[in-house]
């Protein structure tokens, strides 16, 4: 974050730098790292400023997709994702991010369509691409399929790894197996039960 901040001090109206800084705050928000106070608010301000400076910059427009998702604005999230994908339908990282966020707001078909397209564009995709498959199966109460997908997601050290596994094991009635992941989750996020 500090390198981009330093560059922004010299170039405060550079849309790409603003979008990159916004995206760094996005990482802090989505993984609940809490490295920077009020990351969501900072993300929002930078995202909006980047878009106002360069509405054709895809990464700037993309940052509004997770932002709408985080703020519970499902319709806006889906509409923004569709707009972003039209800007460049062959950017696997952007497609996969749009897939995750549209899925989290309940647009399962769109999310699945986007993640499948991203997988075709990037056949050596990272394990987190399986978030979408997991969320779609879990949301549709297909817990065996969700469990299979959870095992393909390898993001150790982040709350998603144990959270997805514990959640689906609980739904499958495998409480003892879930305890291992609950303990892992509590090591990462000790305050989780209070939330």
PDB file of C-alpha atoms in Angstrom:
ATOM      1  CA  UNK A   1       0.000   0.000   0.000  1.00  0.00           C
ATOM      2  CA  UNK A   2       2.812   2.420   0.844  1.00  0.00           C
ATOM      3  CA  UNK A   3       4.413   2.253  -2.646  1.00  0.00           C
ATOM      4  CA  UNK A   4       1.162   3.132  -4.375  1.00  0.00           C
ATOM      5  CA  UNK A   5       0.480   5.832  -1.770  1.00  0.00           C
ATOM      6  CA  UNK A   6       3.882   7.361  -2.471  1.00  0.00           C
ATOM      7  CA  UNK A   7       3.202   7.359  -6.214  1.00  0.00           C
ATOM      8  CA  UNK A   8      -0.208   8.939  -5.591  1.00  0.00           C
ATOM      9  CA  UNK A   9       1.396  11.789  -3.670  1.00  0.00           C
ATOM     10  CA  UNK A  10       3.245  12.686  -6.873  1.00  0.00           C
ATOM     11  CA  UNK A  11       0.331  11.911  -9.206  1.00  0.00           C
ATOM     12  CA  UNK A  12      -2.913  12.423  -7.234  1.00  0.00           C
ATOM     13  CA  UNK A  13      -5.124  12.453 -10.347  1.00  0.00           C
ATOM     14  CA  UNK A  14      -3.779   9.268 -11.925  1.00  0.00           C
ATOM     15  CA  UNK A  15      -6.811   7.015 -12.373  1.00  0.00           C
ATOM     16  CA  UNK A  16      -4.767   3.824 -12.587  1.00  0.00           C
ATOM     17  CA  UNK A  17      -2.929   4.536  -9.332  1.00  0.00           C
ATOM     18  CA  UNK A  18      -6.206   5.428  -7.625  1.00  0.00           C
ATOM     19  CA  UNK A  19      -7.783   2.202  -8.896  1.00  0.00           C
ATOM     20  CA  UNK A  20      -4.799   0.137  -7.744  1.00  0.00           C
ATOM     21  CA  UNK A  21      -4.901   1.731  -4.286  1.00  0.00           C
ATOM     22  CA  UNK A  22      -8.648   1.063  -4.120  1.00  0.00           C
ATOM     23  CA  UNK A  23      -7.976  -2.550  -5.084  1.00  0.00           C
ATOM     24  CA  UNK A  24      -5.434  -2.892  -2.279  1.00  0.00           C
ATOM     25  CA  UNK A  25      -8.057  -1.742   0.206  1.00  0.00           C
ATOM     26  CA  UNK A  26     -10.427  -4.262  -1.389  1.00  0.00           C
ATOM     27  CA  UNK A  27      -7.983  -7.030  -0.443  1.00  0.00           C
ATOM     28  CA  UNK A  28      -7.953  -5.789   3.134  1.00  0.00           C
ATOM     29  CA  UNK A  29     -11.763  -5.780   3.238  1.00  0.00           C
ATOM     30  CA  UNK A  30     -12.469  -9.127   1.575  1.00  0.00           C
ATOM     31  CA  UNK A  31      -9.943 -11.061   3.646  1.00  0.00           C
ATOM     32  CA  UNK A  32     -10.768  -9.142   6.818  1.00  0.00           C
ATOM     33  CA  UNK A  33      -7.098  -8.480   7.417  1.00  0.00           C
ATOM     34  CA  UNK A  34      -7.827  -5.164   9.151  1.00  0.00           C
ATOM     35  CA  UNK A  35      -4.433  -3.777   8.204  1.00  0.00           C
ATOM     36  CA  UNK A  36      -5.840  -0.327   7.521  1.00  0.00           C
ATOM     37  CA  UNK A  37      -8.592   1.384   9.512  1.00  0.00           C
ATOM     38  CA  UNK A  38     -11.794   1.990   7.545  1.00  0.00           C
ATOM     39  CA  UNK A  39     -10.619   0.172   4.397  1.00  0.00           C
ATOM     40  CA  UNK A  40     -14.115  -0.054   2.918  1.00  0.00           C
ATOM     41  CA  UNK A  41     -14.656   3.702   3.060  1.00  0.00           C
ATOM     42  CA  UNK A  42     -11.199   4.333   1.594  1.00  0.00           C
ATOM     43  CA  UNK A  43     -11.836   1.779  -1.125  1.00  0.00           C
ATOM     44  CA  UNK A  44     -15.110   3.471  -2.034  1.00  0.00           C
ATOM     45  CA  UNK A  45     -13.668   6.978  -2.247  1.00  0.00           C
ATOM     46  CA  UNK A  46     -10.731   5.915  -4.384  1.00  0.00           C
ATOM     47  CA  UNK A  47     -12.875   3.725  -6.641  1.00  0.00           C
ATOM     48  CA  UNK A  48     -15.315   6.531  -7.347  1.00  0.00           C
ATOM     49  CA  UNK A  49     -12.543   9.048  -7.967  1.00  0.00           C
ATOM     50  CA  UNK A  50     -10.738   6.678 -10.378  1.00  0.00           C
ATOM     51  CA  UNK A  51     -13.933   6.084 -12.347  1.00  0.00           C
ATOM     52  CA  UNK A  52     -14.666   9.806 -12.521  1.00  0.00           C
ATOM     53  CA  UNK A  53     -11.170  10.455 -13.912  1.00  0.00           C
ATOM     54  CA  UNK A  54     -11.187   7.583 -16.427  1.00  0.00           C
ATOM     55  CA  UNK A  55     -14.537   5.843 -16.974  1.00  0.00           C
ATOM     56  CA  UNK A  56     -12.950   3.559 -19.594  1.00  0.00           C
ATOM     57  CA  UNK A  57     -10.413   2.065 -17.181  1.00  0.00           C
ATOM     58  CA  UNK A  58     -11.615  -1.475 -16.521  1.00  0.00           C
ATOM     59  CA  UNK A  59      -9.903  -1.949 -13.147  1.00  0.00           C
ATOM     60  CA  UNK A  60     -11.481   1.291 -11.928  1.00  0.00           C
ATOM     61  CA  UNK A  61     -14.930   0.121 -13.013  1.00  0.00           C
ATOM     62  CA  UNK A  62     -14.242  -3.356 -11.591  1.00  0.00           C
ATOM     63  CA  UNK A  63     -13.633  -2.008  -8.080  1.00  0.00           C
ATOM     64  CA  UNK A  64     -17.276  -0.939  -7.995  1.00  0.00           C
ATOM     65  CA  UNK A  65     -18.358  -4.598  -8.353  1.00  0.00           C
ATOM     66  CA  UNK A  66     -16.991  -5.819  -4.998  1.00  0.00           C
ATOM     67  CA  UNK A  67     -17.874  -2.485  -3.425  1.00  0.00           C
ATOM     68  CA  UNK A  68     -21.541  -2.966  -4.330  1.00  0.00           C
ATOM     69  CA  UNK A  69     -21.339  -6.547  -3.093  1.00  0.00           C
ATOM     70  CA  UNK A  70     -19.845  -5.486   0.258  1.00  0.00           C
ATOM     71  CA  UNK A  71     -22.532  -2.834   0.675  1.00  0.00           C
ATOM     72  CA  UNK A  72     -25.339  -5.304  -0.071  1.00  0.00           C
ATOM     73  CA  UNK A  73     -26.370  -3.654  -3.328  1.00  0.00           C
ATOM     74  CA  UNK A  74     -27.128  -6.803  -5.328  1.00  0.00           C
ATOM     75  CA  UNK A  75     -28.739  -5.182  -8.365  1.00  0.00           C
ATOM     76  CA  UNK A  76     -25.943  -2.622  -8.711  1.00  0.00           C
ATOM     77  CA  UNK A  77     -23.312  -5.344  -8.258  1.00  0.00           C
ATOM     78  CA  UNK A  78     -24.759  -7.442 -11.086  1.00  0.00           C
ATOM     79  CA  UNK A  79     -25.245  -4.471 -13.414  1.00  0.00           C
ATOM     80  CA  UNK A  80     -21.719  -3.239 -12.770  1.00  0.00           C
ATOM     81  CA  UNK A  81     -20.260  -6.712 -13.337  1.00  0.00           C
ATOM     82  CA  UNK A  82     -22.030  -6.954 -16.680  1.00  0.00           C
ATOM     83  CA  UNK A  83     -20.701  -3.530 -17.665  1.00  0.00           C
ATOM     84  CA  UNK A  84     -17.150  -4.435 -16.631  1.00  0.00           C
ATOM     85  CA  UNK A  85     -17.213  -7.745 -18.504  1.00  0.00           C
ATOM     86  CA  UNK A  86     -18.376  -5.986 -21.684  1.00  0.00           C
ATOM     87  CA  UNK A  87     -15.344  -3.695 -21.483  1.00  0.00           C
ATOM     88  CA  UNK A  88     -13.009  -6.663 -21.951  1.00  0.00           C
ATOM     89  CA  UNK A  89     -14.599 -10.124 -21.933  1.00  0.00           C
ATOM     90  CA  UNK A  90     -11.197 -11.836 -22.071  1.00  0.00           C
ATOM     91  CA  UNK A  91      -9.632 -10.634 -18.811  1.00  0.00           C
ATOM     92  CA  UNK A  92      -9.696 -13.788 -16.682  1.00  0.00           C
ATOM     93  CA  UNK A  93      -8.852 -12.051 -13.381  1.00  0.00           C
ATOM     94  CA  UNK A  94     -11.621  -9.489 -13.804  1.00  0.00           C
ATOM     95  CA  UNK A  95     -14.108 -12.162 -14.913  1.00  0.00           C
ATOM     96  CA  UNK A  96     -13.279 -14.332 -11.911  1.00  0.00           C
ATOM     97  CA  UNK A  97     -13.652 -11.421  -9.491  1.00  0.00           C
ATOM     98  CA  UNK A  98     -16.993 -10.499 -11.027  1.00  0.00           C
ATOM     99  CA  UNK A  99     -18.018 -14.152 -10.755  1.00  0.00           C
ATOM    100  CA  UNK A 100     -17.256 -14.282  -7.026  1.00  0.00           C
ATOM    101  CA  UNK A 101     -19.100 -11.083  -6.225  1.00  0.00           C
ATOM    102  CA  UNK A 102     -22.176 -11.714  -8.357  1.00  0.00           C
ATOM    103  CA  UNK A 103     -22.433 -15.155  -6.778  1.00  0.00           C
ATOM    104  CA  UNK A 104     -22.230 -13.711  -3.266  1.00  0.00           C
ATOM    105  CA  UNK A 105     -25.248 -11.507  -4.008  1.00  0.00           C
ATOM    106  CA  UNK A 106     -27.247 -14.487  -5.312  1.00  0.00           C
ATOM    107  CA  UNK A 107     -26.744 -14.216  -9.082  1.00  0.00           C
ATOM    108  CA  UNK A 108     -25.638 -17.848  -9.284  1.00  0.00           C
ATOM    109  CA  UNK A 109     -26.139 -18.376 -13.013  1.00  0.00           C
ATOM    110  CA  UNK A 110     -24.171 -15.273 -13.952  1.00  0.00           C
ATOM    111  CA  UNK A 111     -21.432 -16.109 -11.458  1.00  0.00           C
ATOM    112  CA  UNK A 112     -21.115 -19.641 -12.746  1.00  0.00           C
ATOM    113  CA  UNK A 113     -21.096 -18.485 -16.375  1.00  0.00           C
ATOM    114  CA  UNK A 114     -18.330 -15.964 -15.650  1.00  0.00           C
ATOM    115  CA  UNK A 115     -16.151 -18.364 -13.674  1.00  0.00           C
ATOM    116  CA  UNK A 116     -16.422 -21.026 -16.368  1.00  0.00           C
ATOM    117  CA  UNK A 117     -15.350 -18.471 -18.967  1.00  0.00           C
ATOM    118  CA  UNK A 118     -12.452 -17.416 -16.725  1.00  0.00           C
ATOM    119  CA  UNK A 119     -11.382 -21.051 -16.349  1.00  0.00           C
ATOM    120  CA  UNK A 120     -11.321 -21.441 -20.124  1.00  0.00           C
ATOM    121  CA  UNK A 121      -9.215 -18.305 -20.493  1.00  0.00           C
ATOM    122  CA  UNK A 122      -6.863 -19.389 -17.723  1.00  0.00           C
ATOM    123  CA  UNK A 123      -6.683 -23.203 -17.645  1.00  0.00           C
ATOM    124  CA  UNK A 124      -4.047 -23.024 -14.880  1.00  0.00           C
ATOM    125  CA  UNK A 125      -6.358 -21.053 -12.624  1.00  0.00           C
ATOM    126  CA  UNK A 126      -5.832 -20.655  -8.872  1.00  0.00           C
ATOM    127  CA  UNK A 127      -7.801 -22.714  -6.361  1.00  0.00           C
ATOM    128  CA  UNK A 128      -9.844 -19.740  -5.211  1.00  0.00           C
ATOM    129  CA  UNK A 129     -11.761 -19.918  -8.516  1.00  0.00           C
ATOM    130  CA  UNK A 130     -13.633 -22.769  -6.802  1.00  0.00           C
ATOM    131  CA  UNK A 131     -15.243 -20.208  -4.451  1.00  0.00           C
ATOM    132  CA  UNK A 132     -17.978 -19.737  -7.032  1.00  0.00           C
ATOM    133  CA  UNK A 133     -18.671 -23.452  -7.457  1.00  0.00           C
ATOM    134  CA  UNK A 134     -18.706 -23.838  -3.680  1.00  0.00           C
ATOM    135  CA  UNK A 135     -21.089 -20.920  -3.164  1.00  0.00           C
ATOM    136  CA  UNK A 136     -23.461 -22.076  -5.882  1.00  0.00           C
ATOM    137  CA  UNK A 137     -23.628 -25.624  -4.511  1.00  0.00           C
ATOM    138  CA  UNK A 138     -23.915 -24.432  -0.909  1.00  0.00           C
ATOM    139  CA  UNK A 139     -26.610 -21.905  -1.794  1.00  0.00           C
ATOM    140  CA  UNK A 140     -28.570 -24.607  -3.606  1.00  0.00           C
ATOM    141  CA  UNK A 141     -28.214 -27.013  -0.656  1.00  0.00           C
ATOM    142  CA  UNK A 142     -26.046 -29.456  -2.609  1.00  0.00           C
ATOM    143  CA  UNK A 143     -23.693 -29.950   0.308  1.00  0.00           C
ATOM    144  CA  UNK A 144     -21.771 -32.993  -0.971  1.00  0.00           C
ATOM    145  CA  UNK A 145     -20.849 -31.051  -4.103  1.00  0.00           C
ATOM    146  CA  UNK A 146     -20.006 -27.997  -1.972  1.00  0.00           C
ATOM    147  CA  UNK A 147     -17.704 -30.156   0.173  1.00  0.00           C
ATOM    148  CA  UNK A 148     -15.920 -31.436  -2.940  1.00  0.00           C
ATOM    149  CA  UNK A 149     -15.365 -27.841  -4.080  1.00  0.00           C
ATOM    150  CA  UNK A 150     -14.250 -26.682  -0.618  1.00  0.00           C
ATOM    151  CA  UNK A 151     -11.428 -29.199  -0.745  1.00  0.00           C
ATOM    152  CA  UNK A 152     -10.157 -27.608  -3.972  1.00  0.00           C
ATOM    153  CA  UNK A 153      -9.889 -24.157  -2.384  1.00  0.00           C
ATOM    154  CA  UNK A 154      -6.450 -23.624  -0.881  1.00  0.00           C
ATOM    155  CA  UNK A 155      -6.156 -20.245   0.799  1.00  0.00           C
ATOM    156  CA  UNK A 156      -4.532 -21.262   4.049  1.00  0.00           C
ATOM    157  CA  UNK A 157      -4.092 -18.470   6.554  1.00  0.00           C
ATOM    158  CA  UNK A 158      -7.243 -16.677   5.408  1.00  0.00           C
ATOM    159  CA  UNK A 159     -10.616 -17.124   7.070  1.00  0.00           C
ATOM    160  CA  UNK A 160     -12.227 -18.591   3.929  1.00  0.00           C
ATOM    161  CA  UNK A 161     -10.304 -21.865   4.086  1.00  0.00           C
ATOM    162  CA  UNK A 162     -11.674 -23.039   7.452  1.00  0.00           C
ATOM    163  CA  UNK A 163     -14.971 -21.146   7.186  1.00  0.00           C
ATOM    164  CA  UNK A 164     -16.113 -22.869   3.999  1.00  0.00           C
ATOM    165  CA  UNK A 165     -15.040 -26.291   5.258  1.00  0.00           C
ATOM    166  CA  UNK A 166     -16.627 -25.928   8.698  1.00  0.00           C
ATOM    167  CA  UNK A 167     -19.864 -24.562   7.240  1.00  0.00           C
ATOM    168  CA  UNK A 168     -20.428 -27.366   4.790  1.00  0.00           C
ATOM    169  CA  UNK A 169     -19.338 -30.088   7.208  1.00  0.00           C
ATOM    170  CA  UNK A 170     -21.874 -28.697   9.681  1.00  0.00           C
ATOM    171  CA  UNK A 171     -24.591 -28.884   7.012  1.00  0.00           C
ATOM    172  CA  UNK A 172     -23.555 -32.481   6.345  1.00  0.00           C
ATOM    173  CA  UNK A 173     -23.876 -33.265  10.065  1.00  0.00           C
ATOM    174  CA  UNK A 174     -20.144 -33.976  10.408  1.00  0.00           C
ATOM    175  CA  UNK A 175     -19.675 -31.815  13.477  1.00  0.00           C
ATOM    176  CA  UNK A 176     -16.557 -33.544  14.806  1.00  0.00           C
ATOM    177  CA  UNK A 177     -14.784 -33.100  11.473  1.00  0.00           C
ATOM    178  CA  UNK A 178     -15.882 -29.466  11.400  1.00  0.00           C
ATOM    179  CA  UNK A 179     -14.306 -28.787  14.818  1.00  0.00           C
ATOM    180  CA  UNK A 180     -10.802 -28.890  13.341  1.00  0.00           C
ATOM    181  CA  UNK A 181     -11.734 -26.113  10.932  1.00  0.00           C
ATOM    182  CA  UNK A 182     -13.594 -24.161  13.588  1.00  0.00           C
ATOM    183  CA  UNK A 183     -10.447 -24.188  15.721  1.00  0.00           C
ATOM    184  CA  UNK A 184      -8.411 -23.052  12.700  1.00  0.00           C
ATOM    185  CA  UNK A 185     -10.915 -20.264  12.066  1.00  0.00           C
ATOM    186  CA  UNK A 186     -10.693 -19.141  15.695  1.00  0.00           C
ATOM    187  CA  UNK A 187      -6.911 -18.987  15.463  1.00  0.00           C
ATOM    188  CA  UNK A 188      -7.223 -16.685  12.452  1.00  0.00           C
ATOM    189  CA  UNK A 189     -10.209 -14.694  13.760  1.00  0.00           C
ATOM    190  CA  UNK A 190     -10.597 -15.080  17.550  1.00  0.00           C
ATOM    191  CA  UNK A 191     -13.483 -12.575  17.553  1.00  0.00           C
ATOM    192  CA  UNK A 192     -15.501 -14.612  15.035  1.00  0.00           C
ATOM    193  CA  UNK A 193     -18.039 -16.070  17.540  1.00  0.00           C
ATOM    194  CA  UNK A 194     -18.979 -12.567  18.711  1.00  0.00           C
ATOM    195  CA  UNK A 195     -19.839 -11.624  15.145  1.00  0.00           C
TER     196      UNK A 195
END
